[in-house]
Amino acid sequence: MELQEHLSKCLIEYSYRSEIITEIINAVKLFNSFDIKISEHVFTDGRAEQLLTINGAVPINSSVIPAEFRRVRHSVPIALYLRKNFPLSAPICFISPEENQELLTTGMVDSNCRISLSYLEDWKWPGSDLRSLFEIMIVEFSSEIPLIFLDEDEGTASNVKSCESFMNKKRPVYENFVNRSKQTFTCCICEDVIKPPAILATCCGQIIGCDSCVKEMKANNCRRCPLCRKIAPGLKPINGLDEFFEEMNGISELRTANDTSF
């Protein structure tokens, strides 16, 4: 009764007050706690409007959480804004990351934290309703969690998404590392990743290339450093990097064979 009275006061400017009250009372039963109030929402065109807002936390199926983190109850905090013509129009839904959470952009959530679901896009009342929306969120967020949770005891990030999603997120970092490494350790003669042992030119202090390429250069009477152009450069093999260069060559061959592989 208290909730119904509170909603009646908040919905003075809404046309479908009784329908909204019925929907909300039925839907919030899925939440352990929730907060309903009037708050300002700014639309993409800059308009600001006072709308009824539902703040709650969508529970996540614990089976998708790594075992070592299941001692902490995980949920996805959300904020729903109901437009004045609700339930004829779909609610505007956002994720509201808390202090120990970081947003992880997925196909369901953009960088502005706005939730995008086909159920919202196809919203058509009375066939669509809040309780069904929340039930769909539970399923969707349990299969593809849009947050990184920070473990409260250790303060370390635990990515509870699948390995594939994590790798996709980190792929740009990986690609950048490989590209920078290849530029740094590319033979200036064959223009490929250096094959060990690497040769250092003591005249300029730079690694110039593969031992085999440098030998071929000398066999063709090339007596200048290919980088600083000094005549008769001192050449010195670099030991201890063989394993690194072999790994770099392996990565290069793998990327050539399949550009989409990690």
PDB file of C-alpha atoms in Angstrom:
ATOM      1  CA  MET A   1       0.000   0.000   0.000  1.00  0.00           C
ATOM      2  CA  GLU A   2       2.879   2.396   0.782  1.00  0.00           C
ATOM      3  CA  LEU A   3       4.392   1.791  -2.651  1.00  0.00           C
ATOM      4  CA  GLN A   4       1.051   2.380  -4.345  1.00  0.00           C
ATOM      5  CA  GLU A   5       0.574   5.667  -2.494  1.00  0.00           C
ATOM      6  CA  HIS A   6       4.111   6.759  -3.344  1.00  0.00           C
ATOM      7  CA  LEU A   7       3.562   5.963  -7.024  1.00  0.00           C
ATOM      8  CA  SER A   8       0.255   7.831  -7.083  1.00  0.00           C
ATOM      9  CA  LYS A   9       2.045  10.979  -5.895  1.00  0.00           C
ATOM     10  CA  CYS A  10       4.853  10.575  -8.437  1.00  0.00           C
ATOM     11  CA  LEU A  11       2.565   9.915 -11.404  1.00  0.00           C
ATOM     12  CA  ILE A  12       0.450  13.067 -11.322  1.00  0.00           C
ATOM     13  CA  GLU A  13       1.640  14.143 -14.780  1.00  0.00           C
ATOM     14  CA  TYR A  14       1.266  10.667 -16.321  1.00  0.00           C
ATOM     15  CA  SER A  15      -1.763   9.630 -18.384  1.00  0.00           C
ATOM     16  CA  TYR A  16      -1.805   5.895 -17.581  1.00  0.00           C
ATOM     17  CA  ARG A  17      -1.360   6.035 -13.814  1.00  0.00           C
ATOM     18  CA  SER A  18      -3.287   2.893 -12.844  1.00  0.00           C
ATOM     19  CA  GLU A  19      -1.626   0.794 -15.566  1.00  0.00           C
ATOM     20  CA  ILE A  20       1.843   1.990 -14.538  1.00  0.00           C
ATOM     21  CA  ILE A  21       1.210   1.256 -10.857  1.00  0.00           C
ATOM     22  CA  THR A  22       0.070  -2.280 -11.686  1.00  0.00           C
ATOM     23  CA  GLU A  23       3.121  -2.887 -13.900  1.00  0.00           C
ATOM     24  CA  ILE A  24       5.638  -1.580 -11.378  1.00  0.00           C
ATOM     25  CA  ILE A  25       4.205  -3.466  -8.394  1.00  0.00           C
ATOM     26  CA  ASN A  26       4.321  -6.689 -10.404  1.00  0.00           C
ATOM     27  CA  ALA A  27       7.821  -6.063 -11.797  1.00  0.00           C
ATOM     28  CA  VAL A  28       9.780  -4.960  -8.718  1.00  0.00           C
ATOM     29  CA  LYS A  29       9.058  -8.282  -7.007  1.00  0.00           C
ATOM     30  CA  LEU A  30      12.133  -9.523  -8.896  1.00  0.00           C
ATOM     31  CA  PHE A  31      14.394  -7.127  -6.964  1.00  0.00           C
ATOM     32  CA  ASN A  32      15.661  -7.445  -3.403  1.00  0.00           C
ATOM     33  CA  SER A  33      15.717  -3.670  -3.183  1.00  0.00           C
ATOM     34  CA  PHE A  34      14.710  -0.804  -5.428  1.00  0.00           C
ATOM     35  CA  ASP A  35      14.197   2.939  -5.395  1.00  0.00           C
ATOM     36  CA  ILE A  36      11.480   4.813  -7.270  1.00  0.00           C
ATOM     37  CA  LYS A  37      11.535   8.581  -7.610  1.00  0.00           C
ATOM     38  CA  ILE A  38      11.150  11.482 -10.005  1.00  0.00           C
ATOM     39  CA  SER A  39      14.486  12.549 -11.493  1.00  0.00           C
ATOM     40  CA  GLU A  40      15.750  14.513 -14.461  1.00  0.00           C
ATOM     41  CA  HIS A  41      16.590  12.799 -17.726  1.00  0.00           C
ATOM     42  CA  VAL A  42      18.427  14.644 -20.505  1.00  0.00           C
ATOM     43  CA  PHE A  43      17.562  13.444 -24.008  1.00  0.00           C
ATOM     44  CA  THR A  44      20.076  13.294 -26.850  1.00  0.00           C
ATOM     45  CA  ASP A  45      18.654  16.514 -28.330  1.00  0.00           C
ATOM     46  CA  GLY A  46      19.406  18.372 -25.088  1.00  0.00           C
ATOM     47  CA  ARG A  47      15.854  18.428 -23.719  1.00  0.00           C
ATOM     48  CA  ALA A  48      15.535  17.770 -20.006  1.00  0.00           C
ATOM     49  CA  GLU A  49      12.430  16.252 -18.455  1.00  0.00           C
ATOM     50  CA  GLN A  50      11.392  15.087 -14.997  1.00  0.00           C
ATOM     51  CA  LEU A  51      10.551  11.383 -15.332  1.00  0.00           C
ATOM     52  CA  LEU A  52       9.640   8.533 -13.033  1.00  0.00           C
ATOM     53  CA  THR A  53      12.839   6.570 -12.431  1.00  0.00           C
ATOM     54  CA  ILE A  54      13.216   2.992 -11.202  1.00  0.00           C
ATOM     55  CA  ASN A  55      16.618   2.126  -9.738  1.00  0.00           C
ATOM     56  CA  GLY A  56      17.307  -1.521  -8.992  1.00  0.00           C
ATOM     57  CA  ALA A  57      19.821  -4.331  -9.443  1.00  0.00           C
ATOM     58  CA  VAL A  58      19.319  -7.177 -11.904  1.00  0.00           C
ATOM     59  CA  PRO A  59      20.520 -10.425 -10.264  1.00  0.00           C
ATOM     60  CA  ILE A  60      23.036 -12.527 -12.195  1.00  0.00           C
ATOM     61  CA  ASN A  61      22.903 -16.299 -12.424  1.00  0.00           C
ATOM     62  CA  SER A  62      25.743 -17.353 -10.074  1.00  0.00           C
ATOM     63  CA  SER A  63      26.771 -20.256 -12.326  1.00  0.00           C
ATOM     64  CA  VAL A  64      28.479 -17.815 -14.728  1.00  0.00           C
ATOM     65  CA  ILE A  65      30.612 -16.289 -11.952  1.00  0.00           C
ATOM     66  CA  PRO A  66      34.063 -17.871 -11.383  1.00  0.00           C
ATOM     67  CA  ALA A  67      33.927 -20.058  -8.259  1.00  0.00           C
ATOM     68  CA  GLU A  68      36.450 -17.951  -6.331  1.00  0.00           C
ATOM     69  CA  PHE A  69      34.187 -14.904  -6.614  1.00  0.00           C
ATOM     70  CA  ARG A  70      30.818 -16.491  -5.822  1.00  0.00           C
ATOM     71  CA  ARG A  71      31.108 -15.485  -2.171  1.00  0.00           C
ATOM     72  CA  VAL A  72      30.214 -11.981  -3.369  1.00  0.00           C
ATOM     73  CA  ARG A  73      26.658 -11.542  -4.620  1.00  0.00           C
ATOM     74  CA  HIS A  74      26.843 -10.005  -8.086  1.00  0.00           C
ATOM     75  CA  SER A  75      24.137  -7.994  -9.782  1.00  0.00           C
ATOM     76  CA  VAL A  76      23.869  -5.360 -12.488  1.00  0.00           C
ATOM     77  CA  PRO A  77      22.551  -1.992 -11.234  1.00  0.00           C
ATOM     78  CA  ILE A  78      20.127  -0.358 -13.649  1.00  0.00           C
ATOM     79  CA  ALA A  79      18.097   2.832 -13.979  1.00  0.00           C
ATOM     80  CA  LEU A  80      14.862   2.944 -15.976  1.00  0.00           C
ATOM     81  CA  TYR A  81      13.217   6.211 -17.023  1.00  0.00           C
ATOM     82  CA  LEU A  82       9.511   6.039 -17.866  1.00  0.00           C
ATOM     83  CA  ARG A  83       8.384   8.573 -20.442  1.00  0.00           C
ATOM     84  CA  LYS A  84       5.113  10.427 -19.920  1.00  0.00           C
ATOM     85  CA  ASN A  85       3.287   8.205 -22.418  1.00  0.00           C
ATOM     86  CA  PHE A  86       4.483   4.957 -20.809  1.00  0.00           C
ATOM     87  CA  PRO A  87       3.471   2.117 -21.225  1.00  0.00           C
ATOM     88  CA  LEU A  88       2.799   3.028 -24.867  1.00  0.00           C
ATOM     89  CA  SER A  89       6.513   3.757 -25.298  1.00  0.00           C
ATOM     90  CA  ALA A  90       9.409   1.647 -24.047  1.00  0.00           C
ATOM     91  CA  PRO A  91      11.338   2.711 -20.942  1.00  0.00           C
ATOM     92  CA  ILE A  92      14.765   4.300 -21.388  1.00  0.00           C
ATOM     93  CA  CYS A  93      17.214   1.919 -19.725  1.00  0.00           C
ATOM     94  CA  PHE A  94      20.746   2.443 -18.447  1.00  0.00           C
ATOM     95  CA  ILE A  95      23.326   0.516 -16.459  1.00  0.00           C
ATOM     96  CA  SER A  96      24.555   2.436 -13.402  1.00  0.00           C
ATOM     97  CA  PRO A  97      28.012   1.047 -12.460  1.00  0.00           C
ATOM     98  CA  GLU A  98      28.809   1.262  -8.766  1.00  0.00           C
ATOM     99  CA  GLU A  99      32.149   2.065  -7.132  1.00  0.00           C
ATOM    100  CA  ASN A 100      33.437  -1.509  -7.377  1.00  0.00           C
ATOM    101  CA  GLN A 101      32.285  -2.001 -10.979  1.00  0.00           C
ATOM    102  CA  GLU A 102      33.514  -0.939 -14.406  1.00  0.00           C
ATOM    103  CA  LEU A 103      31.407  -0.824 -17.567  1.00  0.00           C
ATOM    104  CA  LEU A 104      32.279  -3.334 -20.263  1.00  0.00           C
ATOM    105  CA  THR A 105      30.755  -2.254 -23.577  1.00  0.00           C
ATOM    106  CA  THR A 106      28.871  -5.084 -25.295  1.00  0.00           C
ATOM    107  CA  GLY A 107      26.302  -5.441 -28.035  1.00  0.00           C
ATOM    108  CA  MET A 108      23.666  -4.756 -25.381  1.00  0.00           C
ATOM    109  CA  VAL A 109      25.254  -1.692 -23.767  1.00  0.00           C
ATOM    110  CA  ASP A 110      26.936   1.299 -25.420  1.00  0.00           C
ATOM    111  CA  SER A 111      29.691   3.536 -24.035  1.00  0.00           C
ATOM    112  CA  ASN A 112      27.041   5.849 -22.530  1.00  0.00           C
ATOM    113  CA  CYS A 113      25.709   2.919 -20.459  1.00  0.00           C
ATOM    114  CA  ARG A 114      22.442   2.810 -22.403  1.00  0.00           C
ATOM    115  CA  ILE A 115      20.910  -0.652 -22.722  1.00  0.00           C
ATOM    116  CA  SER A 116      19.822  -1.850 -26.154  1.00  0.00           C
ATOM    117  CA  LEU A 117      17.661  -4.969 -26.375  1.00  0.00           C
ATOM    118  CA  SER A 118      15.430  -6.217 -29.167  1.00  0.00           C
ATOM    119  CA  TYR A 119      12.621  -6.412 -26.596  1.00  0.00           C
ATOM    120  CA  LEU A 120      12.897  -2.638 -26.114  1.00  0.00           C
ATOM    121  CA  GLU A 121      13.107  -1.953 -29.843  1.00  0.00           C
ATOM    122  CA  ASP A 122      10.014  -4.080 -30.494  1.00  0.00           C
ATOM    123  CA  TRP A 123       8.113  -2.743 -27.471  1.00  0.00           C
ATOM    124  CA  LYS A 124       4.356  -2.844 -28.022  1.00  0.00           C
ATOM    125  CA  TRP A 125       2.049  -2.579 -25.040  1.00  0.00           C
ATOM    126  CA  PRO A 126       0.160  -4.533 -23.687  1.00  0.00           C
ATOM    127  CA  GLY A 127       2.184  -7.372 -25.207  1.00  0.00           C
ATOM    128  CA  SER A 128       5.316  -5.833 -23.664  1.00  0.00           C
ATOM    129  CA  ASP A 129       5.624  -5.156 -19.943  1.00  0.00           C
ATOM    130  CA  LEU A 130       8.186  -4.283 -17.268  1.00  0.00           C
ATOM    131  CA  ARG A 131       8.310  -7.669 -15.551  1.00  0.00           C
ATOM    132  CA  SER A 132       9.061  -9.466 -18.822  1.00  0.00           C
ATOM    133  CA  LEU A 133      11.729  -6.846 -19.567  1.00  0.00           C
ATOM    134  CA  PHE A 134      13.434  -7.488 -16.216  1.00  0.00           C
ATOM    135  CA  GLU A 135      13.271 -11.255 -16.736  1.00  0.00           C
ATOM    136  CA  ILE A 136      14.941 -10.856 -20.143  1.00  0.00           C
ATOM    137  CA  MET A 137      17.650  -8.676 -18.575  1.00  0.00           C
ATOM    138  CA  ILE A 138      18.388 -11.410 -16.024  1.00  0.00           C
ATOM    139  CA  VAL A 139      18.908 -13.933 -18.826  1.00  0.00           C
ATOM    140  CA  GLU A 140      20.881 -11.594 -21.112  1.00  0.00           C
ATOM    141  CA  PHE A 141      23.157 -10.157 -18.407  1.00  0.00           C
ATOM    142  CA  SER A 142      23.845 -13.644 -17.049  1.00  0.00           C
ATOM    143  CA  SER A 143      25.036 -14.820 -20.469  1.00  0.00           C
ATOM    144  CA  GLU A 144      27.040 -11.674 -21.324  1.00  0.00           C
ATOM    145  CA  ILE A 145      27.804  -9.641 -18.219  1.00  0.00           C
ATOM    146  CA  PRO A 146      28.360  -5.958 -19.117  1.00  0.00           C
ATOM    147  CA  LEU A 147      30.497  -5.187 -16.069  1.00  0.00           C
ATOM    148  CA  ILE A 148      33.922  -5.957 -14.641  1.00  0.00           C
ATOM    149  CA  PHE A 149      33.601  -6.627 -10.919  1.00  0.00           C
ATOM    150  CA  LEU A 150      36.311  -5.666  -8.453  1.00  0.00           C
ATOM    151  CA  ASP A 151      36.892  -8.220  -5.722  1.00  0.00           C
ATOM    152  CA  GLU A 152      36.177  -6.520  -2.406  1.00  0.00           C
ATOM    153  CA  ASP A 153      38.871  -8.404  -0.463  1.00  0.00           C
ATOM    154  CA  GLU A 154      41.780  -8.241  -2.869  1.00  0.00           C
ATOM    155  CA  GLY A 155      40.863  -5.185  -4.920  1.00  0.00           C
ATOM    156  CA  THR A 156      41.698  -7.009  -8.143  1.00  0.00           C
ATOM    157  CA  ALA A 157      39.638  -6.942 -11.329  1.00  0.00           C
ATOM    158  CA  SER A 158      37.738 -10.129 -12.114  1.00  0.00           C
ATOM    159  CA  ASN A 159      36.445 -10.243 -15.658  1.00  0.00           C
ATOM    160  CA  VAL A 160      33.438 -12.504 -15.395  1.00  0.00           C
ATOM    161  CA  LYS A 161      32.739 -12.466 -19.110  1.00  0.00           C
ATOM    162  CA  SER A 162      33.735 -15.317 -21.359  1.00  0.00           C
ATOM    163  CA  CYS A 163      37.339 -15.717 -22.502  1.00  0.00           C
ATOM    164  CA  GLU A 164      36.319 -14.938 -26.075  1.00  0.00           C
ATOM    165  CA  SER A 165      34.781 -11.596 -25.118  1.00  0.00           C
ATOM    166  CA  PHE A 166      37.811 -10.724 -23.002  1.00  0.00           C
ATOM    167  CA  MET A 167      40.176 -11.483 -25.885  1.00  0.00           C
ATOM    168  CA  ASN A 168      38.108  -9.369 -28.265  1.00  0.00           C
ATOM    169  CA  LYS A 169      38.316  -6.463 -25.842  1.00  0.00           C
ATOM    170  CA  LYS A 170      42.104  -6.823 -25.523  1.00  0.00           C
ATOM    171  CA  ARG A 171      42.739  -7.445 -29.231  1.00  0.00           C
ATOM    172  CA  PRO A 172      43.546  -3.752 -30.071  1.00  0.00           C
ATOM    173  CA  VAL A 173      46.172  -3.696 -27.296  1.00  0.00           C
ATOM    174  CA  TYR A 174      47.674  -6.928 -28.585  1.00  0.00           C
ATOM    175  CA  GLU A 175      47.670  -5.721 -32.194  1.00  0.00           C
ATOM    176  CA  ASN A 176      49.359  -2.472 -31.190  1.00  0.00           C
ATOM    177  CA  PHE A 177      52.044  -4.330 -29.222  1.00  0.00           C
ATOM    178  CA  VAL A 178      52.822  -6.677 -32.101  1.00  0.00           C
ATOM    179  CA  ASN A 179      52.982  -3.829 -34.619  1.00  0.00           C
ATOM    180  CA  ARG A 180      55.298  -1.734 -32.426  1.00  0.00           C
ATOM    181  CA  SER A 181      57.496  -4.736 -31.661  1.00  0.00           C
ATOM    182  CA  LYS A 182      57.767  -5.640 -35.328  1.00  0.00           C
ATOM    183  CA  GLN A 183      58.815  -2.078 -36.177  1.00  0.00           C
ATOM    184  CA  THR A 184      61.446  -2.090 -33.429  1.00  0.00           C
ATOM    185  CA  PHE A 185      62.827  -5.531 -34.265  1.00  0.00           C
ATOM    186  CA  THR A 186      62.554  -5.550 -38.060  1.00  0.00           C
ATOM    187  CA  CYS A 187      65.636  -6.369 -40.094  1.00  0.00           C
ATOM    188  CA  CYS A 188      66.490  -3.301 -42.182  1.00  0.00           C
ATOM    189  CA  ILE A 189      67.803  -5.566 -44.949  1.00  0.00           C
ATOM    190  CA  CYS A 190      65.060  -8.182 -45.487  1.00  0.00           C
ATOM    191  CA  GLU A 191      62.371  -6.013 -43.798  1.00  0.00           C
ATOM    192  CA  ASP A 192      61.022  -8.961 -41.822  1.00  0.00           C
ATOM    193  CA  VAL A 193      61.143  -9.797 -38.114  1.00  0.00           C
ATOM    194  CA  ILE A 194      64.782 -10.453 -37.228  1.00  0.00           C
ATOM    195  CA  LYS A 195      65.842 -14.093 -37.280  1.00  0.00           C
ATOM    196  CA  PRO A 196      68.326 -14.874 -34.486  1.00  0.00           C
ATOM    197  CA  PRO A 197      71.019 -14.142 -33.807  1.00  0.00           C
ATOM    198  CA  ALA A 198      70.519 -10.386 -34.160  1.00  0.00           C
ATOM    199  CA  ILE A 199      73.424  -8.169 -35.208  1.00  0.00           C
ATOM    200  CA  LEU A 200      74.215  -4.892 -33.451  1.00  0.00           C
ATOM    201  CA  ALA A 201      76.055  -2.099 -35.275  1.00  0.00           C
ATOM    202  CA  THR A 202      78.430  -0.615 -32.690  1.00  0.00           C
ATOM    203  CA  CYS A 203      78.878   2.521 -34.805  1.00  0.00           C
ATOM    204  CA  CYS A 204      75.343   3.721 -34.054  1.00  0.00           C
ATOM    205  CA  GLY A 205      74.291   1.322 -31.296  1.00  0.00           C
ATOM    206  CA  GLN A 206      71.300  -0.051 -33.193  1.00  0.00           C
ATOM    207  CA  ILE A 207      70.203  -3.570 -34.072  1.00  0.00           C
ATOM    208  CA  ILE A 208      70.377  -3.702 -37.852  1.00  0.00           C
ATOM    209  CA  GLY A 209      69.121  -7.171 -38.699  1.00  0.00           C
ATOM    210  CA  CYS A 210      69.529 -10.914 -39.069  1.00  0.00           C
ATOM    211  CA  ASP A 211      72.967 -12.504 -38.971  1.00  0.00           C
ATOM    212  CA  SER A 212      72.329 -14.201 -42.335  1.00  0.00           C
ATOM    213  CA  CYS A 213      71.268 -10.908 -43.959  1.00  0.00           C
ATOM    214  CA  VAL A 214      74.341  -9.085 -42.663  1.00  0.00           C
ATOM    215  CA  LYS A 215      76.599 -11.880 -43.969  1.00  0.00           C
ATOM    216  CA  GLU A 216      74.918 -11.619 -47.378  1.00  0.00           C
ATOM    217  CA  MET A 217      75.397  -7.848 -47.300  1.00  0.00           C
ATOM    218  CA  LYS A 218      79.120  -8.251 -46.602  1.00  0.00           C
ATOM    219  CA  ALA A 219      79.421 -10.927 -49.303  1.00  0.00           C
ATOM    220  CA  ASN A 220      78.145  -8.349 -51.790  1.00  0.00           C
ATOM    221  CA  ASN A 221      80.885  -5.901 -50.756  1.00  0.00           C
ATOM    222  CA  CYS A 222      78.492  -3.587 -48.902  1.00  0.00           C
ATOM    223  CA  ARG A 223      80.765  -1.959 -46.310  1.00  0.00           C
ATOM    224  CA  ARG A 224      78.476   0.734 -44.906  1.00  0.00           C
ATOM    225  CA  CYS A 225      76.099   0.504 -41.966  1.00  0.00           C
ATOM    226  CA  PRO A 226      72.599   0.370 -43.499  1.00  0.00           C
ATOM    227  CA  LEU A 227      71.326   2.749 -40.790  1.00  0.00           C
ATOM    228  CA  CYS A 228      73.957   5.419 -40.105  1.00  0.00           C
ATOM    229  CA  ARG A 229      75.887   4.807 -43.390  1.00  0.00           C
ATOM    230  CA  LYS A 230      79.256   4.758 -41.628  1.00  0.00           C
ATOM    231  CA  ILE A 231      82.007   2.881 -43.481  1.00  0.00           C
ATOM    232  CA  ALA A 232      83.271  -0.397 -41.978  1.00  0.00           C
ATOM    233  CA  PRO A 233      80.858  -0.531 -39.054  1.00  0.00           C
ATOM    234  CA  GLY A 234      81.616  -2.681 -36.055  1.00  0.00           C
ATOM    235  CA  LEU A 235      79.208  -5.624 -35.988  1.00  0.00           C
ATOM    236  CA  LYS A 236      78.387  -7.638 -32.903  1.00  0.00           C
ATOM    237  CA  PRO A 237      75.934 -10.548 -32.407  1.00  0.00           C
ATOM    238  CA  ILE A 238      73.431 -10.083 -29.582  1.00  0.00           C
ATOM    239  CA  ASN A 239      73.034 -13.155 -27.413  1.00  0.00           C
ATOM    240  CA  GLY A 240      70.088 -13.909 -25.127  1.00  0.00           C
ATOM    241  CA  LEU A 241      67.330 -12.660 -27.455  1.00  0.00           C
ATOM    242  CA  ASP A 242      67.064 -15.798 -29.584  1.00  0.00           C
ATOM    243  CA  GLU A 243      63.944 -17.071 -27.834  1.00  0.00           C
ATOM    244  CA  PHE A 244      62.257 -13.665 -28.074  1.00  0.00           C
ATOM    245  CA  PHE A 245      62.908 -13.345 -31.812  1.00  0.00           C
ATOM    246  CA  GLU A 246      61.724 -16.904 -32.405  1.00  0.00           C
ATOM    247  CA  GLU A 247      58.471 -16.038 -30.607  1.00  0.00           C
ATOM    248  CA  MET A 248      58.102 -12.867 -32.692  1.00  0.00           C
ATOM    249  CA  ASN A 249      58.623 -14.852 -35.892  1.00  0.00           C
ATOM    250  CA  GLY A 250      56.046 -17.393 -34.734  1.00  0.00           C
ATOM    251  CA  ILE A 251      53.521 -14.609 -34.137  1.00  0.00           C
ATOM    252  CA  SER A 252      54.287 -13.105 -37.544  1.00  0.00           C
ATOM    253  CA  GLU A 253      53.766 -16.441 -39.316  1.00  0.00           C
ATOM    254  CA  LEU A 254      50.542 -17.077 -37.400  1.00  0.00           C
ATOM    255  CA  ARG A 255      49.159 -13.647 -38.323  1.00  0.00           C
ATOM    256  CA  THR A 256      50.089 -14.205 -41.974  1.00  0.00           C
ATOM    257  CA  ALA A 257      48.297 -17.563 -42.025  1.00  0.00           C
ATOM    258  CA  ASN A 258      45.179 -16.263 -40.302  1.00  0.00           C
ATOM    259  CA  ASP A 259      44.706 -12.553 -39.675  1.00  0.00           C
ATOM    260  CA  THR A 260      41.713 -13.203 -37.391  1.00  0.00           C
ATOM    261  CA  SER A 261      43.509 -15.560 -35.009  1.00  0.00           C
ATOM    262  CA  PHE A 262      44.721 -14.339 -31.638  1.00  0.00           C
TER     263      PHE A 262
END
